[in-house]
Coordinates of C-alpha atoms and ligand atoms in Angstrom, one line a residue:
M1 CA -48.6 -28.5 15.9
V2 CA -47.6 -26.0 18.4
R3 CA -44.4 -27.8 19.2
I4 CA -43.5 -28.0 15.5
S5 CA -44.1 -24.3 15.0
S6 CA -41.9 -23.4 17.9
K7 CA -39.1 -25.6 16.6
L8 CA -39.5 -23.9 13.2
L9 CA -39.4 -20.6 14.9
L10 CA -36.2 -21.5 16.7
V11 CA -34.5 -22.7 13.5
T12 CA -35.6 -19.5 11.8
L13 CA -34.2 -17.4 14.6
L14 CA -30.9 -19.3 14.6
C15 CA -30.5 -18.8 10.8
F16 CA -31.4 -15.2 11.1
G17 CA -28.9 -14.9 14.0
S18 CA -26.0 -16.3 11.9
V19 CA -26.8 -14.1 9.0
Q20 CA -26.8 -11.2 11.3
S21 CA -23.3 -11.9 12.7
A22 CA -22.0 -12.5 9.2
V23 CA -23.2 -9.1 8.2
A24 CA -21.8 -7.5 11.3
K25 CA -18.2 -8.7 10.4
L26 CA -15.7 -5.9 10.9
N27 CA -14.5 -4.6 7.6
V28 CA -10.8 -3.6 7.9
F29 CA -8.6 -1.8 5.4
A30 CA -4.9 -2.4 6.1
C31 CA -2.2 -0.3 4.3
E32 CA 0.5 -3.0 4.4
P33 CA 0.4 -6.8 4.6
E34 CA 2.0 -6.9 8.1
Y35 CA -1.0 -5.1 9.5
K36 CA -3.3 -7.5 7.7
A37 CA -1.3 -10.3 9.2
L38 CA -1.6 -8.7 12.7
M39 CA -5.4 -8.4 12.2
N40 CA -5.6 -12.1 11.2
E41 CA -4.0 -12.9 14.6
L42 CA -6.3 -10.5 16.6
A43 CA -9.5 -10.8 14.7
P44 CA -9.5 -13.9 12.5
N45 CA -13.2 -13.4 11.7
A46 CA -12.8 -9.9 10.4
K47 CA -12.8 -9.1 6.7
V48 CA -9.3 -7.6 6.1
Y49 CA -8.0 -6.2 2.9
S50 CA -4.4 -5.0 2.3
A51 CA -3.9 -2.0 0.0
T52 CA -0.3 -3.2 -0.9
T53 CA 1.5 -6.5 -1.4
A54 CA 5.0 -7.4 -0.3
M55 CA 6.1 -6.6 -3.9
Q56 CA 5.0 -3.0 -3.7
D57 CA 6.8 -0.1 -2.2
P58 CA 4.4 1.2 0.5
H59 CA 5.8 4.7 0.2
M60 CA 4.2 5.2 -3.2
I61 CA 1.2 3.4 -4.8
Q62 CA -1.6 4.6 -7.0
A63 CA -4.8 5.7 -5.3
R64 CA -6.8 3.5 -7.8
P65 CA -10.6 3.3 -7.8
S66 CA -10.8 -0.2 -6.4
L67 CA -8.9 1.0 -3.3
I68 CA -11.2 4.0 -2.9
A69 CA -14.2 1.7 -3.0
K70 CA -12.6 -0.6 -0.4
L71 CA -11.8 2.2 1.9
R72 CA -15.3 3.6 1.5
R73 CA -16.8 0.5 3.1
A74 CA -14.2 0.1 5.8
D75 CA -14.9 0.3 9.6
L76 CA -11.3 0.4 10.5
L77 CA -8.1 1.7 8.7
V78 CA -4.9 0.2 10.0
C79 CA -1.6 1.6 8.7
A80 CA 2.0 2.2 9.8
G81 CA 1.6 6.0 9.9
A82 CA 4.5 8.3 10.6
E83 CA 4.0 9.6 7.1
L84 CA 4.9 6.3 5.4
E85 CA 1.7 6.5 3.4
V86 CA 1.7 10.3 3.1
G87 CA 2.1 10.0 -0.7
W88 CA -1.2 8.3 -1.3
L89 CA -3.4 7.8 1.8
P90 CA -4.6 11.4 2.3
M91 CA -5.8 11.3 -1.3
L92 CA -7.5 8.0 -0.8
Q93 CA -9.2 9.2 2.3
M94 CA -10.5 12.3 0.6
K95 CA -11.9 10.3 -2.3
A96 CA -13.4 7.6 -0.1
A97 CA -15.2 10.2 2.0
N98 CA -15.7 7.7 4.8
S99 CA -15.9 9.6 8.1
A100 CA -15.7 6.3 10.1
V101 CA -12.0 6.0 9.2
R102 CA -10.8 9.5 9.9
N103 CA -10.8 9.6 13.6
A104 CA -7.5 8.4 15.2
N105 CA -9.5 7.5 18.4
T106 CA -11.9 5.2 16.6
G107 CA -11.7 4.0 13.0
L108 CA -8.2 5.2 12.2
F109 CA -5.2 3.3 13.7
F110 CA -1.6 4.1 13.0
G111 CA 0.8 1.6 14.4
T112 CA 3.5 4.2 15.0
D113 CA 1.1 6.3 17.2
H114 CA 1.5 3.6 19.8
I115 CA 5.3 3.2 20.0
E116 CA 8.5 5.2 20.1
T117 CA 9.9 5.4 16.6
L118 CA 13.6 5.5 15.9
D119 CA 15.4 8.4 14.1
K120 CA 12.9 11.2 14.7
L121 CA 14.2 14.4 13.1
D122 CA 13.8 17.9 14.6
K123 CA 14.5 19.7 11.4
V124 CA 13.8 18.7 7.8
D125 CA 14.6 20.4 4.5
R126 CA 14.1 19.3 0.9
S127 CA 17.9 18.7 0.4
M128 CA 17.6 15.7 2.7
G129 CA 15.4 13.7 0.2
D130 CA 12.2 11.9 1.3
V131 CA 13.2 11.5 4.9
H132 CA 10.9 10.2 7.6
A133 CA 10.7 13.2 9.9
Q134 CA 8.4 11.5 12.4
G135 CA 10.9 8.7 12.8
N136 CA 11.3 5.4 10.9
P137 CA 7.8 3.9 10.1
H138 CA 9.2 0.5 9.0
I139 CA 8.5 -1.1 12.4
Q140 CA 7.4 -4.6 11.2
F141 CA 10.7 -6.1 12.2
D142 CA 10.8 -5.0 15.8
P143 CA 9.1 -7.8 17.7
Y144 CA 8.7 -5.8 20.9
R145 CA 7.3 -2.8 19.2
L146 CA 5.0 -5.0 17.2
L147 CA 3.7 -6.5 20.4
Q148 CA 2.9 -3.0 21.7
V149 CA 1.1 -2.3 18.5
A150 CA -0.9 -5.6 18.9
D151 CA -1.9 -4.6 22.4
A152 CA -3.1 -1.2 21.3
L153 CA -4.9 -2.7 18.2
H154 CA -6.8 -5.3 20.2
Q155 CA -8.0 -2.5 22.6
R156 CA -9.1 -0.6 19.6
L157 CA -11.0 -3.6 18.3
I158 CA -12.8 -3.9 21.7
K159 CA -13.7 -0.2 21.5
L160 CA -15.2 -0.6 18.0
D161 CA -16.8 -4.0 18.6
P162 CA -17.4 -4.3 22.3
E163 CA -19.7 -7.3 21.8
H164 CA -16.7 -9.5 21.0
Q165 CA -14.5 -8.2 23.8
T166 CA -13.8 -11.6 25.2
E167 CA -12.7 -13.0 21.8
Y168 CA -10.3 -10.1 21.2
Q169 CA -8.8 -10.5 24.7
Q170 CA -8.3 -14.2 24.2
N171 CA -6.8 -13.7 20.7
F172 CA -4.4 -11.1 22.0
A173 CA -3.4 -13.2 25.0
N174 CA -2.8 -16.2 22.7
F175 CA -0.8 -14.1 20.2
K176 CA 1.3 -12.6 23.0
Q177 CA 2.1 -16.0 24.5
R178 CA 3.2 -17.5 21.1
W179 CA 5.0 -14.3 20.0
T180 CA 7.0 -14.0 23.3
Q181 CA 8.0 -17.6 23.0
A182 CA 9.0 -17.1 19.4
I183 CA 11.1 -14.1 20.2
K184 CA 13.3 -16.3 22.4
G185 CA 13.9 -18.7 19.6
W186 CA 14.7 -16.0 17.1
E187 CA 17.1 -14.2 19.4
K188 CA 18.9 -17.5 20.0
K189 CA 19.2 -18.3 16.3
A190 CA 20.3 -14.7 15.5
A191 CA 22.9 -14.5 18.2
P192 CA 25.8 -15.0 15.7
L193 CA 24.7 -12.0 13.7
K194 CA 25.4 -9.6 16.5
G195 CA 28.0 -7.0 15.6
K196 CA 28.0 -7.8 11.8
Q197 CA 28.1 -4.9 9.4
V198 CA 25.9 -4.6 6.3
I199 CA 25.1 -2.3 3.4
A200 CA 21.3 -2.0 2.8
Y201 CA 18.8 -0.2 0.7
H202 CA 16.9 2.6 2.5
S203 CA 16.1 2.3 6.2
T204 CA 13.7 -0.6 5.5
F205 CA 15.4 -2.9 8.0
R206 CA 16.4 -0.3 10.6
Y207 CA 14.4 -2.0 13.4
L208 CA 15.5 -5.5 12.4
F209 CA 19.2 -4.4 12.6
N210 CA 18.6 -2.5 15.8
W211 CA 17.0 -5.5 17.4
L212 CA 19.7 -8.0 16.3
R213 CA 22.5 -5.5 16.8
I214 CA 23.6 -5.5 13.2
K215 CA 25.1 -2.3 11.9
Q216 CA 24.1 -0.7 8.6
V217 CA 27.3 1.0 7.6
G218 CA 26.1 2.1 4.1
D219 CA 22.9 2.8 2.2
L220 CA 22.5 2.0 -1.4
E221 CA 20.3 5.1 -1.6
P222 CA 22.4 8.3 -1.9
K223 CA 19.4 10.0 -0.2
P224 CA 16.1 8.6 0.9
G225 CA 13.9 8.1 -2.2
L226 CA 16.7 8.3 -4.7
P227 CA 18.0 5.2 -6.6
P228 CA 21.8 4.4 -6.3
S229 CA 23.8 6.6 -8.7
S230 CA 27.2 5.4 -10.1
S231 CA 29.2 7.9 -8.0
H232 CA 27.3 6.8 -4.9
L233 CA 28.0 3.1 -5.7
A234 CA 31.7 4.0 -6.2
S235 CA 31.8 5.5 -2.7
L236 CA 30.2 2.3 -1.3
L237 CA 32.8 0.2 -3.1
S238 CA 35.6 2.1 -1.4
L239 CA 33.7 1.8 1.9
S240 CA 33.6 -2.0 1.4
N241 CA 37.3 -2.0 0.9
K242 CA 37.9 -0.3 4.2
E243 CA 35.1 -1.8 6.4
H244 CA 34.3 -5.5 6.8
V245 CA 30.8 -5.7 5.3
S246 CA 29.1 -9.1 5.7
A247 CA 26.2 -8.7 3.3
I248 CA 24.4 -6.3 0.9
V249 CA 20.7 -6.4 1.9
I250 CA 17.7 -5.2 -0.1
T251 CA 14.0 -6.1 0.0
S252 CA 11.4 -7.6 -2.3
Y253 CA 10.3 -4.4 -4.0
Q254 CA 13.7 -2.6 -4.2
D255 CA 15.8 -2.4 -7.4
S256 CA 18.5 -5.0 -7.2
K257 CA 20.9 -3.7 -9.9
G258 CA 23.1 -1.4 -7.7
G259 CA 23.4 -4.0 -4.9
Q260 CA 24.2 -6.8 -7.4
W261 CA 26.9 -4.7 -9.1
L262 CA 28.5 -4.0 -5.7
S263 CA 28.3 -7.6 -4.7
K264 CA 30.1 -8.7 -7.9
K265 CA 32.8 -6.1 -7.4
T266 CA 33.4 -7.1 -3.8
D267 CA 32.3 -10.7 -3.4
I268 CA 30.1 -9.6 -0.5
P269 CA 27.0 -11.8 -0.5
F270 CA 23.9 -10.2 -1.9
L271 CA 20.7 -10.9 0.0
Q272 CA 17.1 -10.1 -0.7
L273 CA 14.9 -10.3 2.4
P274 CA 11.1 -10.2 2.4
A275 CA 9.8 -6.7 3.3
T276 CA 6.7 -8.1 4.8
V277 CA 4.3 -11.1 4.9
G278 CA 3.6 -12.5 1.4
A279 CA 7.1 -12.4 0.0
D280 CA 9.2 -15.6 0.1
N281 CA 6.0 -17.6 0.5
T282 CA 5.5 -16.4 4.0
Q283 CA 1.9 -16.7 5.3
D284 CA 2.1 -14.9 8.6
L285 CA 4.3 -12.8 10.9
F286 CA 5.9 -15.9 12.5
Q287 CA 7.0 -17.3 9.1
L288 CA 8.2 -13.8 8.1
Y289 CA 10.6 -13.6 11.0
D290 CA 11.7 -17.2 10.6
T291 CA 12.5 -16.6 7.0
V292 CA 14.4 -13.4 7.6
I293 CA 16.6 -15.0 10.3
V294 CA 17.3 -18.1 8.3
K295 CA 18.3 -16.0 5.2
L296 CA 20.5 -13.7 7.3
N297 CA 22.2 -16.6 8.9
G298 CA 22.7 -18.3 5.5
A299 CA 24.3 -15.2 4.0
I300 CA 26.4 -13.9 6.9
Q301 CA 29.0 -16.4 8.1
Ligands
ZN401 ZN1 10.8 4.5 4.3

């Protein structure tokens, strides 16, 4: 009898233990899918929600009630920062009233806080449009900066959830190894793209072009945040006649009309690249980079 009871007790304890760890799962609110994808690499057991999809412009979304409810329950908020989400995140944070995700040393993590951004501005005035004064926040296509962010993020996970320190360390080491290996492959495949010139929409691919040494000679936006006007498109048409432009590049959520018009007028290939994980059927960061490089190589000869 005694032996049976102790077995039962053990079973009960084990069940209770697994329920406990399920309840203690880290609840993460990511602003963009690339941060959700990074969390999936570093903490595959965490519960991660992304506020936006690859088909949404992360500069501007609605702070809808379902997002507020999600943020209210979060232990960790992971976003690009550098004011990318300034149009909606402060409002969301206010309405969610969750003090756990307000402190940049604990539950609030901005990727751009942990790297050097490109194109920081000293002076900003309204005539410049919706510029990113703290530097370009679209860092998802810089594999080296992303690795720095992953390093900082795994340290933050350890700080928030020290019990699983070894797991986070192993996950980061594993990611770092696979990512570093993948970078070599991508750089080899993208070598023919070096020195090519493109016209693109916004500074969405600033880090990608910087990494692969592609030059963006024109922007479909007359000013950041403004759609292409006909006079601006006319100036891009004359630019295309003077410069050798290899492709017109936009992303999943940007309006394709202006770029397609320019492409028809000039016979320059028009290319839509995924902005982040989820577009073009990409499931993770590795597939995202694979797809972008295959598409660039396909369009730019
Ligand atoms: Zn932007």
